[in-house]
Amino acid sequence: GRGRLSPAAAAVAPFQCRNPVHRAHYELFTRALDDPLVGENGVVLVHPTCGPTQADDIPGTVRYKTYEVLKEETHNDRTRWEYLPYSMHMAGPREAIQHMLIRKNFGCTHFIIGRDMAGSKSSVTGEDYYGAYDAQDFAKEKGAELGVTPVPSLNLVYTEEEGYVTADEAKEKGLSEKKLSGTKFRQMLRGGEDIPEWFAFKSVVKVLRENV
């Protein structure tokens, strides 16, 4: 129940993911604690889905191991970890609403919602099927009706000069962005190459190397 998750009357903001948590994800949900919508006594519930996902995703049992080691490594009194036996349907804004309802049933008051949440590619063009902000906009539209406050996640990028900042700040200051795609990351894992620590936690990389 909510009383076990946080102090009385504090916000509980879940973070939904279906992949191992890397540095950018961690920055997203820890910075959500600074959002005025969450408030100073709020907590984040890291609440990954651990059911079967897409064919090229990391298996659920391995993802679970990565979450457990990261929970220990990043121990934070304002962060809780639980797991959801659910398979993503990649149904865009409607699935985002479903996730808000599921988390409300877990006692959550808020919901951290990312760009293109539960998005998928068009089978015709290969482009993103939903708009980048469709899910966030739909969540804002329906939030009051559902009794859940959507917390839009920041669009963060990693820069050589200042670490993780918002994409707007990076552009404004002319900072040098560093990127590593999921595909390239998996290739580096399989090839035994060093994974940069700005991208992934060492403990998570170790579990993935041993199990994938």
PDB file of C-alpha atoms in Angstrom:
ATOM      1  CA  GLY A   1       0.000   0.000   0.000  1.00  0.00           C
ATOM      2  CA  ARG A   2       0.920   3.617  -0.325  1.00  0.00           C
ATOM      3  CA  GLY A   3       1.769   3.958   3.358  1.00  0.00           C
ATOM      4  CA  ARG A   4       4.690   1.544   2.928  1.00  0.00           C
ATOM      5  CA  LEU A   5       6.017   3.384  -0.098  1.00  0.00           C
ATOM      6  CA  SER A   6       6.313   6.874   1.302  1.00  0.00           C
ATOM      7  CA  PRO A   7       5.566   9.244   4.166  1.00  0.00           C
ATOM      8  CA  ALA A   8       1.864  10.053   4.587  1.00  0.00           C
ATOM      9  CA  ALA A   9       0.428  12.310   1.891  1.00  0.00           C
ATOM     10  CA  ALA A  10       3.668  12.271  -0.150  1.00  0.00           C
ATOM     11  CA  ALA A  11       3.653  11.758  -3.891  1.00  0.00           C
ATOM     12  CA  VAL A  12       4.570   8.357  -5.310  1.00  0.00           C
ATOM     13  CA  ALA A  13       5.803   8.683  -8.906  1.00  0.00           C
ATOM     14  CA  PRO A  14       6.472   5.399 -10.716  1.00  0.00           C
ATOM     15  CA  PHE A  15       9.048   5.036 -13.469  1.00  0.00           C
ATOM     16  CA  GLN A  16       8.079   2.504 -16.130  1.00  0.00           C
ATOM     17  CA  CYS A  17      10.699   0.702 -18.241  1.00  0.00           C
ATOM     18  CA  ARG A  18      11.121  -2.573 -20.103  1.00  0.00           C
ATOM     19  CA  ASN A  19      14.896  -2.575 -20.491  1.00  0.00           C
ATOM     20  CA  PRO A  20      17.871  -2.551 -18.103  1.00  0.00           C
ATOM     21  CA  VAL A  21      18.222   0.819 -16.375  1.00  0.00           C
ATOM     22  CA  HIS A  22      21.165   2.771 -17.769  1.00  0.00           C
ATOM     23  CA  ARG A  23      22.585   6.122 -16.720  1.00  0.00           C
ATOM     24  CA  ALA A  24      20.124   8.213 -18.743  1.00  0.00           C
ATOM     25  CA  HIS A  25      17.141   6.379 -17.210  1.00  0.00           C
ATOM     26  CA  TYR A  26      18.596   6.857 -13.733  1.00  0.00           C
ATOM     27  CA  GLU A  27      19.067  10.569 -14.357  1.00  0.00           C
ATOM     28  CA  LEU A  28      15.479  10.807 -15.608  1.00  0.00           C
ATOM     29  CA  PHE A  29      13.797   9.289 -12.598  1.00  0.00           C
ATOM     30  CA  THR A  30      16.049  10.853  -9.954  1.00  0.00           C
ATOM     31  CA  ARG A  31      15.576  14.307 -11.502  1.00  0.00           C
ATOM     32  CA  ALA A  32      11.821  13.740 -11.498  1.00  0.00           C
ATOM     33  CA  LEU A  33      12.105  14.052  -7.703  1.00  0.00           C
ATOM     34  CA  ASP A  34      12.990  17.718  -8.260  1.00  0.00           C
ATOM     35  CA  ASP A  35       9.828  18.366 -10.281  1.00  0.00           C
ATOM     36  CA  PRO A  36       7.469  20.717  -8.385  1.00  0.00           C
ATOM     37  CA  LEU A  37       4.640  18.324  -9.305  1.00  0.00           C
ATOM     38  CA  VAL A  38       6.252  15.636  -7.122  1.00  0.00           C
ATOM     39  CA  GLY A  39       7.181  17.781  -4.118  1.00  0.00           C
ATOM     40  CA  GLU A  40       9.964  17.483  -1.568  1.00  0.00           C
ATOM     41  CA  ASN A  41       8.655  14.388   0.255  1.00  0.00           C
ATOM     42  CA  GLY A  42       7.852  12.430  -2.903  1.00  0.00           C
ATOM     43  CA  VAL A  43       9.421   9.112  -3.831  1.00  0.00           C
ATOM     44  CA  VAL A  44      10.042   7.366  -7.125  1.00  0.00           C
ATOM     45  CA  LEU A  45       8.860   3.785  -7.556  1.00  0.00           C
ATOM     46  CA  VAL A  46      11.058   2.153 -10.198  1.00  0.00           C
ATOM     47  CA  HIS A  47       8.502  -0.283 -11.589  1.00  0.00           C
ATOM     48  CA  PRO A  48       9.806  -2.202 -14.628  1.00  0.00           C
ATOM     49  CA  THR A  49       7.693  -4.639 -16.608  1.00  0.00           C
ATOM     50  CA  CYS A  50       9.299  -8.073 -16.449  1.00  0.00           C
ATOM     51  CA  GLY A  51       7.099 -10.105 -18.801  1.00  0.00           C
ATOM     52  CA  PRO A  52       8.078 -11.242 -22.315  1.00  0.00           C
ATOM     53  CA  THR A  53       8.776  -8.334 -24.650  1.00  0.00           C
ATOM     54  CA  GLN A  54      10.085  -7.919 -28.184  1.00  0.00           C
ATOM     55  CA  ALA A  55      12.338 -10.564 -29.734  1.00  0.00           C
ATOM     56  CA  ASP A  56      15.534  -8.508 -29.453  1.00  0.00           C
ATOM     57  CA  ASP A  57      14.956  -7.338 -25.859  1.00  0.00           C
ATOM     58  CA  ILE A  58      16.944  -8.610 -22.875  1.00  0.00           C
ATOM     59  CA  PRO A  59      15.057 -11.569 -21.247  1.00  0.00           C
ATOM     60  CA  GLY A  60      12.959 -10.697 -18.191  1.00  0.00           C
ATOM     61  CA  THR A  61      14.952 -12.873 -15.787  1.00  0.00           C
ATOM     62  CA  VAL A  62      18.179 -11.106 -16.786  1.00  0.00           C
ATOM     63  CA  ARG A  63      16.568  -7.664 -16.556  1.00  0.00           C
ATOM     64  CA  TYR A  64      15.444  -8.559 -13.039  1.00  0.00           C
ATOM     65  CA  LYS A  65      19.060  -9.336 -12.059  1.00  0.00           C
ATOM     66  CA  THR A  66      20.227  -5.972 -13.437  1.00  0.00           C
ATOM     67  CA  TYR A  67      17.602  -4.150 -11.368  1.00  0.00           C
ATOM     68  CA  GLU A  68      18.584  -5.986  -8.186  1.00  0.00           C
ATOM     69  CA  VAL A  69      22.304  -5.117  -8.482  1.00  0.00           C
ATOM     70  CA  LEU A  70      21.493  -1.512  -9.364  1.00  0.00           C
ATOM     71  CA  LYS A  71      19.128  -1.203  -6.409  1.00  0.00           C
ATOM     72  CA  GLU A  72      22.053  -2.104  -4.151  1.00  0.00           C
ATOM     73  CA  GLU A  73      24.570   0.103  -5.954  1.00  0.00           C
ATOM     74  CA  THR A  74      22.427   3.248  -6.006  1.00  0.00           C
ATOM     75  CA  HIS A  75      20.686   2.894  -2.635  1.00  0.00           C
ATOM     76  CA  ASN A  76      18.497   5.972  -2.240  1.00  0.00           C
ATOM     77  CA  ASP A  77      15.905   6.593   0.473  1.00  0.00           C
ATOM     78  CA  ARG A  78      13.636   8.313  -2.037  1.00  0.00           C
ATOM     79  CA  THR A  79      13.667   5.422  -4.494  1.00  0.00           C
ATOM     80  CA  ARG A  80      11.774   2.126  -4.209  1.00  0.00           C
ATOM     81  CA  TRP A  81      11.957  -0.871  -6.561  1.00  0.00           C
ATOM     82  CA  GLU A  82       9.167  -3.302  -7.417  1.00  0.00           C
ATOM     83  CA  TYR A  83       8.409  -5.410 -10.497  1.00  0.00           C
ATOM     84  CA  LEU A  84       5.350  -5.701 -12.708  1.00  0.00           C
ATOM     85  CA  PRO A  85       4.504  -9.052 -14.378  1.00  0.00           C
ATOM     86  CA  TYR A  86       3.281  -7.442 -17.591  1.00  0.00           C
ATOM     87  CA  SER A  87       4.197  -7.594 -21.272  1.00  0.00           C
ATOM     88  CA  MET A  88       4.438  -4.368 -23.238  1.00  0.00           C
ATOM     89  CA  HIS A  89       2.058  -4.057 -26.200  1.00  0.00           C
ATOM     90  CA  MET A  90       3.725  -0.992 -27.765  1.00  0.00           C
ATOM     91  CA  ALA A  91       0.284   0.591 -28.153  1.00  0.00           C
ATOM     92  CA  GLY A  92       1.354   4.191 -27.674  1.00  0.00           C
ATOM     93  CA  PRO A  93      -0.792   6.758 -25.844  1.00  0.00           C
ATOM     94  CA  ARG A  94      -3.560   4.282 -24.953  1.00  0.00           C
ATOM     95  CA  GLU A  95      -1.051   1.975 -23.321  1.00  0.00           C
ATOM     96  CA  ALA A  96       0.385   4.937 -21.407  1.00  0.00           C
ATOM     97  CA  ILE A  97      -3.093   5.483 -19.925  1.00  0.00           C
ATOM     98  CA  GLN A  98      -3.290   1.791 -19.030  1.00  0.00           C
ATOM     99  CA  HIS A  99       0.033   2.078 -17.219  1.00  0.00           C
ATOM    100  CA  MET A 100      -1.243   5.065 -15.261  1.00  0.00           C
ATOM    101  CA  LEU A 101      -4.273   3.051 -14.115  1.00  0.00           C
ATOM    102  CA  ILE A 102      -2.156   0.025 -13.167  1.00  0.00           C
ATOM    103  CA  ARG A 103       0.158   2.208 -11.082  1.00  0.00           C
ATOM    104  CA  LYS A 104      -2.811   3.927  -9.443  1.00  0.00           C
ATOM    105  CA  ASN A 105      -3.896   0.450  -8.275  1.00  0.00           C
ATOM    106  CA  PHE A 106      -0.417   0.086  -6.736  1.00  0.00           C
ATOM    107  CA  GLY A 107      -1.044   3.214  -4.667  1.00  0.00           C
ATOM    108  CA  CYS A 108       0.787   5.711  -6.883  1.00  0.00           C
ATOM    109  CA  THR A 109      -0.349   9.324  -7.153  1.00  0.00           C
ATOM    110  CA  HIS A 110       1.794  10.420 -10.100  1.00  0.00           C
ATOM    111  CA  PHE A 111       3.280   8.851 -13.233  1.00  0.00           C
ATOM    112  CA  ILE A 112       6.577   9.699 -14.946  1.00  0.00           C
ATOM    113  CA  ILE A 113       5.890   9.624 -18.652  1.00  0.00           C
ATOM    114  CA  GLY A 114       8.582   9.752 -21.300  1.00  0.00           C
ATOM    115  CA  ARG A 115       8.684  10.835 -24.917  1.00  0.00           C
ATOM    116  CA  ASP A 116       6.910   8.391 -27.255  1.00  0.00           C
ATOM    117  CA  MET A 117       6.053   6.032 -24.390  1.00  0.00           C
ATOM    118  CA  ALA A 118       5.145   2.519 -25.593  1.00  0.00           C
ATOM    119  CA  GLY A 119       5.846   3.747 -29.117  1.00  0.00           C
ATOM    120  CA  SER A 120       6.270   1.547 -32.156  1.00  0.00           C
ATOM    121  CA  LYS A 121       7.482   1.847 -35.744  1.00  0.00           C
ATOM    122  CA  SER A 122       5.252   1.901 -38.809  1.00  0.00           C
ATOM    123  CA  SER A 123       5.424  -1.422 -40.680  1.00  0.00           C
ATOM    124  CA  VAL A 124       5.139   0.570 -43.917  1.00  0.00           C
ATOM    125  CA  THR A 125       7.582   3.468 -43.516  1.00  0.00           C
ATOM    126  CA  GLY A 126       9.721   2.339 -40.577  1.00  0.00           C
ATOM    127  CA  GLU A 127       9.153   5.747 -38.970  1.00  0.00           C
ATOM    128  CA  ASP A 128       7.774   6.302 -35.459  1.00  0.00           C
ATOM    129  CA  TYR A 129       4.045   5.547 -35.616  1.00  0.00           C
ATOM    130  CA  TYR A 130       3.068   7.966 -32.842  1.00  0.00           C
ATOM    131  CA  GLY A 131       4.230  11.535 -32.322  1.00  0.00           C
ATOM    132  CA  ALA A 132       6.994  12.095 -29.752  1.00  0.00           C
ATOM    133  CA  TYR A 133       4.636  13.880 -27.347  1.00  0.00           C
ATOM    134  CA  ASP A 134       1.317  12.129 -28.105  1.00  0.00           C
ATOM    135  CA  ALA A 135       1.469   9.973 -24.973  1.00  0.00           C
ATOM    136  CA  GLN A 136       2.423  12.903 -22.725  1.00  0.00           C
ATOM    137  CA  ASP A 137      -0.347  15.083 -24.160  1.00  0.00           C
ATOM    138  CA  PHE A 138      -2.955  12.334 -23.795  1.00  0.00           C
ATOM    139  CA  ALA A 139      -1.841  11.695 -20.208  1.00  0.00           C
ATOM    140  CA  LYS A 140      -2.139  15.402 -19.357  1.00  0.00           C
ATOM    141  CA  GLU A 141      -5.603  15.469 -20.930  1.00  0.00           C
ATOM    142  CA  LYS A 142      -6.826  12.452 -18.939  1.00  0.00           C
ATOM    143  CA  GLY A 143      -4.801  12.846 -15.723  1.00  0.00           C
ATOM    144  CA  ALA A 144      -7.423  14.659 -13.628  1.00  0.00           C
ATOM    145  CA  GLU A 145     -10.129  12.211 -14.697  1.00  0.00           C
ATOM    146  CA  LEU A 146      -7.925   9.258 -13.737  1.00  0.00           C
ATOM    147  CA  GLY A 147      -6.777  10.821 -10.471  1.00  0.00           C
ATOM    148  CA  VAL A 148      -3.125  10.492 -11.473  1.00  0.00           C
ATOM    149  CA  THR A 149      -0.749  13.419 -12.078  1.00  0.00           C
ATOM    150  CA  PRO A 150       1.461  12.926 -15.150  1.00  0.00           C
ATOM    151  CA  VAL A 151       5.092  14.049 -14.712  1.00  0.00           C
ATOM    152  CA  PRO A 152       6.646  14.543 -18.178  1.00  0.00           C
ATOM    153  CA  SER A 153      10.229  13.262 -18.146  1.00  0.00           C
ATOM    154  CA  LEU A 154      13.051  15.509 -19.274  1.00  0.00           C
ATOM    155  CA  ASN A 155      14.643  15.021 -22.672  1.00  0.00           C
ATOM    156  CA  LEU A 156      18.222  14.461 -21.491  1.00  0.00           C
ATOM    157  CA  VAL A 157      21.415  14.109 -23.502  1.00  0.00           C
ATOM    158  CA  TYR A 158      24.982  13.417 -22.390  1.00  0.00           C
ATOM    159  CA  THR A 159      27.546  16.108 -23.119  1.00  0.00           C
ATOM    160  CA  GLU A 160      31.347  16.040 -22.846  1.00  0.00           C
ATOM    161  CA  GLU A 161      31.394  19.365 -21.030  1.00  0.00           C
ATOM    162  CA  GLU A 162      28.574  19.105 -18.471  1.00  0.00           C
ATOM    163  CA  GLY A 163      27.410  15.496 -18.304  1.00  0.00           C
ATOM    164  CA  TYR A 164      23.633  14.994 -18.555  1.00  0.00           C
ATOM    165  CA  VAL A 165      21.663  18.129 -19.414  1.00  0.00           C
ATOM    166  CA  THR A 166      18.415  18.752 -21.267  1.00  0.00           C
ATOM    167  CA  ALA A 167      18.608  18.709 -25.058  1.00  0.00           C
ATOM    168  CA  ASP A 168      17.485  22.362 -25.105  1.00  0.00           C
ATOM    169  CA  GLU A 169      20.299  23.372 -22.739  1.00  0.00           C
ATOM    170  CA  ALA A 170      22.861  21.461 -24.803  1.00  0.00           C
ATOM    171  CA  LYS A 171      21.699  23.235 -27.951  1.00  0.00           C
ATOM    172  CA  GLU A 172      21.579  26.640 -26.272  1.00  0.00           C
ATOM    173  CA  LYS A 173      25.135  26.313 -24.927  1.00  0.00           C
ATOM    174  CA  GLY A 174      26.539  24.585 -28.011  1.00  0.00           C
ATOM    175  CA  LEU A 175      27.670  21.560 -26.002  1.00  0.00           C
ATOM    176  CA  SER A 176      29.125  18.431 -27.614  1.00  0.00           C
ATOM    177  CA  GLU A 177      26.694  15.513 -27.344  1.00  0.00           C
ATOM    178  CA  LYS A 178      27.842  11.906 -27.057  1.00  0.00           C
ATOM    179  CA  LYS A 179      25.549   9.126 -28.250  1.00  0.00           C
ATOM    180  CA  LEU A 180      25.537   5.342 -28.146  1.00  0.00           C
ATOM    181  CA  SER A 181      22.694   3.447 -29.785  1.00  0.00           C
ATOM    182  CA  GLY A 182      21.128   0.350 -28.268  1.00  0.00           C
ATOM    183  CA  THR A 183      22.326  -1.679 -31.249  1.00  0.00           C
ATOM    184  CA  LYS A 184      25.919  -0.455 -30.864  1.00  0.00           C
ATOM    185  CA  PHE A 185      25.745  -1.116 -27.106  1.00  0.00           C
ATOM    186  CA  ARG A 186      24.713  -4.742 -27.708  1.00  0.00           C
ATOM    187  CA  GLN A 187      27.507  -5.168 -30.262  1.00  0.00           C
ATOM    188  CA  MET A 188      30.054  -3.821 -27.751  1.00  0.00           C
ATOM    189  CA  LEU A 189      28.686  -6.135 -25.046  1.00  0.00           C
ATOM    190  CA  ARG A 190      29.011  -9.204 -27.270  1.00  0.00           C
ATOM    191  CA  GLY A 191      32.459  -8.117 -28.433  1.00  0.00           C
ATOM    192  CA  GLY A 192      33.766  -7.686 -24.887  1.00  0.00           C
ATOM    193  CA  GLU A 193      34.500  -3.984 -25.476  1.00  0.00           C
ATOM    194  CA  ASP A 194      34.592  -1.463 -22.633  1.00  0.00           C
ATOM    195  CA  ILE A 195      31.240   0.236 -22.133  1.00  0.00           C
ATOM    196  CA  PRO A 196      31.555   3.923 -21.215  1.00  0.00           C
ATOM    197  CA  GLU A 197      30.383   4.628 -17.678  1.00  0.00           C
ATOM    198  CA  TRP A 198      28.428   7.689 -18.801  1.00  0.00           C
ATOM    199  CA  PHE A 199      26.180   5.257 -20.677  1.00  0.00           C
ATOM    200  CA  ALA A 200      25.812   2.229 -18.366  1.00  0.00           C
ATOM    201  CA  PHE A 201      26.487   1.193 -14.769  1.00  0.00           C
ATOM    202  CA  LYS A 202      29.357  -1.261 -14.292  1.00  0.00           C
ATOM    203  CA  SER A 203      27.198  -3.565 -12.157  1.00  0.00           C
ATOM    204  CA  VAL A 204      24.550  -3.768 -14.892  1.00  0.00           C
ATOM    205  CA  VAL A 205      27.132  -4.392 -17.614  1.00  0.00           C
ATOM    206  CA  LYS A 206      28.639  -7.214 -15.528  1.00  0.00           C
ATOM    207  CA  VAL A 207      25.242  -8.962 -15.217  1.00  0.00           C
ATOM    208  CA  LEU A 208      24.543  -8.559 -18.927  1.00  0.00           C
ATOM    209  CA  ARG A 209      27.950  -9.934 -19.926  1.00  0.00           C
ATOM    210  CA  GLU A 210      27.414 -12.983 -17.701  1.00  0.00           C
ATOM    211  CA  ASN A 211      23.872 -13.715 -18.863  1.00  0.00           C
ATOM    212  CA  VAL A 212      23.329 -12.568 -22.437  1.00  0.00           C
TER     213      VAL A 212
END
